[in-house]
Amino acid sequence: MTHPIEIKALVFDVFGTVVDWRNGVASHTAAFLQRHAPNLDAFEFADAWRREYSPSMEEIRSARRPYVRLDVLHRENLLKVLERSGITGVADAEIDALNLAWHHLDPWPEVVEALGRLKRRFIIAPLSNGNIRLMVDMAKRAGLPWDAILGAEVVRAYKPSPQVYSETVDILALEPAELCLVAAHNSDLAAARRQGLSTAFVLRPTEHGAQQKTDLAAEQAWDFVVNDLNELANRLGC
Amino acid sequence: MTHPIEIKALVFDVFGTVVDWRNGVASHTAAFLQRHAPNLDAFEFADAWRREYSPSMEEIRSARRPYVRLDVLHRENLLKVLERSGITGVADAEIDALNLAWHHLDPWPEVVEALGRLKRRFIIAPLSNGNIRLMVDMAKRAGLPWDAILGAEVVRAYKPSPQVYSETVDILALEPAELCLVAAHNSDLAAARRQGLSTAFVLRPTEHGAQQKTDLAAEQAWDFVVNDLNELANRLGC
C-alpha cells in the first residue's frame, strides 16, 4: 500500500486501544466490592459502568447538556451503577477514589515500546474522550511518552462529533490526511475518515473479554490494519 | 520557608523562562536578513518583532478580537516589522518558514535536566501564550519532557487574563495553591497569585540581552526565588 500523503502526526483512541480498561477497572474495583458487595462480579461491575459511558456523552454530543469533562460523567455513571447494584451509604471520598480507576489503567503489553518508536518520527498524542488530568495521570503511571494531550477536553466536545477530529487537525496545523487516527473501534475510524483523516485499525480482540463480538475485523479498507502498535511502527518505517 | 500547601503540579512560562527566545529568533532570522536586508541587525529585528507581541494579544485580552492562536499573531506582527524595515517582495512560503523561528528555540542550559528531575515528583506543563503546535515542535526539538501542553490555546485566552490561570487549576483538578507557576516575569507571577496559585520566580537576567533592565529581582515575596530550574528542583526536594 502506498501513501501519497505523508503522515506527520498520530493520534490515538485510548480506552481499549492503548489501555486495557476492563481488566484495569475490574482490578481497581475488586477491593471496593469486597467491602460493599462481595457477591458482585468485578468484571460485570466494570461492564455495567462502561455501558453508561456512551449514553452519558450523548447528552453532550446532542447539545442537550453543555460540555463537562469525563471525570464528571464517570462519577455520575458510577452513582447510577451503585444504586442499581443496591450499594448504599458509601462515603464521598471513597466514591472519588473509586472514580480514579480510569486514571490508573495499564497499557496493552507492546504500547510503551511502540509509542517510543513512533514518537521519533511523528507527533503522538491521545485523542480520547478522557479529560486532560485523567490522561496525564495515566501517562505518568504507565510511562506513555505523549507529545501533548489532545482530545475531548481541548475541543470541548466528545467523539465521534466531527469537530473533535477537524479541530484537532487545525490545532496541529496539518492537512487532514497528514493526521492519522489509531483506534481499535471501526466507528471512531469512520468518523475520523469522514473528516479526511488517515486511519489505522489495531485489533484488540479481548477489550471486552474473551467473548468479544465487536471490532474483531476492519469494516472498511482502513489505511493500516495491524495486530498491535509495534506492527504499525514497522509499517510506518519507524 | 515552609509550605503548608503541598504543590502537586508546576506550570511554566516558556518564552524567556524556559527558552532563550532572543538569541533563537536572532539566529533563525540572520540568514533571512542576509538575503533581504544585510544592513539590519538580527537582534534589533528580534526585539522589534517581540515588541509587537503584547499589543497584539491585548486585542484579544480586551475582547476587541476573538481568540486566534499565537502563530497567527506572530505572522501578522512579522509582516508589520518587515514593512517598517522596508523589506518587500518576500514570498509567502519564506515568511511562513521565518515565522517558525518561535517553534525552534533553544532552552536555557539547565532546563532539560531540571525538568527531568521535576517531572518525577510533579505534573509539569507549559503555561505559555504559545499555541499547542508551537510548544510541541519546541519540546520535540529540545527534548522538553512535558506531561501535557497547557496554556493559552487550551483555554482560548492569553495571559495575564485571569481565566488562563483559574481554568488551568480546574483542568488539573487542583486547589489553586497546589499549582505553582514558574516564571521569569513578575507580572505573570502577580496575575497567577491573584488567582491563588503558588509562585516561583526564576532569574533570567539576559533574556533581553546584556542591557536588560526589567525582572532583575523579585518584586513580591514569591514562594520561591531561584537562579535556575535546578535550584528550584533542589528547593522542592527533587
PDB file of C-alpha atoms in Angstrom, chain A residues 69 119 122-123 132-133 136 140 147-150 153-154 170-174, chain B residues 69 119 122-123 132-133 136 140 147-150 153-154 170-174:
ATOM      1  CA  ARG A  69     -15.295  16.532  31.492  1.00  0.00           C
ATOM      2  CA  LYS A 119       7.490   9.291  18.749  1.00  0.00           C
ATOM      3  CA  PHE A 122       5.733  11.528  14.465  1.00  0.00           C
ATOM      4  CA  ILE A 123       3.919  13.818  16.837  1.00  0.00           C
ATOM      5  CA  ILE A 132      -6.641  16.016  30.404  1.00  0.00           C
ATOM      6  CA  ARG A 133      -5.949  15.180  34.060  1.00  0.00           C
ATOM      7  CA  VAL A 136      -1.852  12.849  32.448  1.00  0.00           C
ATOM      8  CA  LYS A 140       2.751   9.298  34.192  1.00  0.00           C
ATOM      9  CA  ASP A 147       3.970  14.855  22.982  1.00  0.00           C
ATOM     10  CA  ALA A 148       0.740  16.554  24.023  1.00  0.00           C
ATOM     11  CA  ILE A 149      -2.647  15.685  25.480  1.00  0.00           C
ATOM     12  CA  LEU A 150      -5.276  16.341  22.838  1.00  0.00           C
ATOM     13  CA  GLU A 153     -11.345  18.476  26.762  1.00  0.00           C
ATOM     14  CA  VAL A 154      -9.182  20.557  24.423  1.00  0.00           C
ATOM     15  CA  ASP A 170      -6.452  22.641  12.893  1.00  0.00           C
ATOM     16  CA  ILE A 171      -4.601  22.736  16.243  1.00  0.00           C
ATOM     17  CA  LEU A 172      -1.802  20.663  14.721  1.00  0.00           C
ATOM     18  CA  ALA A 173      -1.711  22.883  11.602  1.00  0.00           C
ATOM     19  CA  LEU A 174      -1.917  19.835   9.310  1.00  0.00           C
TER      20      LEU A 174
ATOM     21  CA  ARG B  69      -3.501  31.303  18.108  1.00  0.00           C
ATOM     22  CA  LYS B 119       8.812  15.529  36.383  1.00  0.00           C
ATOM     23  CA  PHE B 122       5.222  16.791  39.826  1.00  0.00           C
ATOM     24  CA  ILE B 123       2.988  17.156  36.814  1.00  0.00           C
ATOM     25  CA  ILE B 132      -0.042  23.861  21.111  1.00  0.00           C
ATOM     26  CA  ARG B 133       1.770  23.060  17.851  1.00  0.00           C
ATOM     27  CA  VAL B 136       5.055  20.565  20.624  1.00  0.00           C
ATOM     28  CA  LYS B 140      10.351  17.617  20.442  1.00  0.00           C
ATOM     29  CA  ASP B 147       3.385  15.814  30.748  1.00  0.00           C
ATOM     30  CA  ALA B 148       0.858  17.895  28.800  1.00  0.00           C
ATOM     31  CA  ILE B 149       0.694  21.091  26.780  1.00  0.00           C
ATOM     32  CA  LEU B 150      -1.456  23.567  28.686  1.00  0.00           C
ATOM     33  CA  GLU B 153      -4.815  27.623  23.279  1.00  0.00           C
ATOM     34  CA  VAL B 154      -6.380  25.146  25.701  1.00  0.00           C
ATOM     35  CA  ASP B 170      -9.730  23.466  37.135  1.00  0.00           C
ATOM     36  CA  ILE B 171      -8.391  21.283  34.286  1.00  0.00           C
ATOM     37  CA  LEU B 172      -5.803  19.812  36.653  1.00  0.00           C
ATOM     38  CA  ALA B 173      -8.445  19.261  39.379  1.00  0.00           C
ATOM     39  CA  LEU B 174      -6.275  21.013  41.968  1.00  0.00           C
TER      40      LEU B 174
END
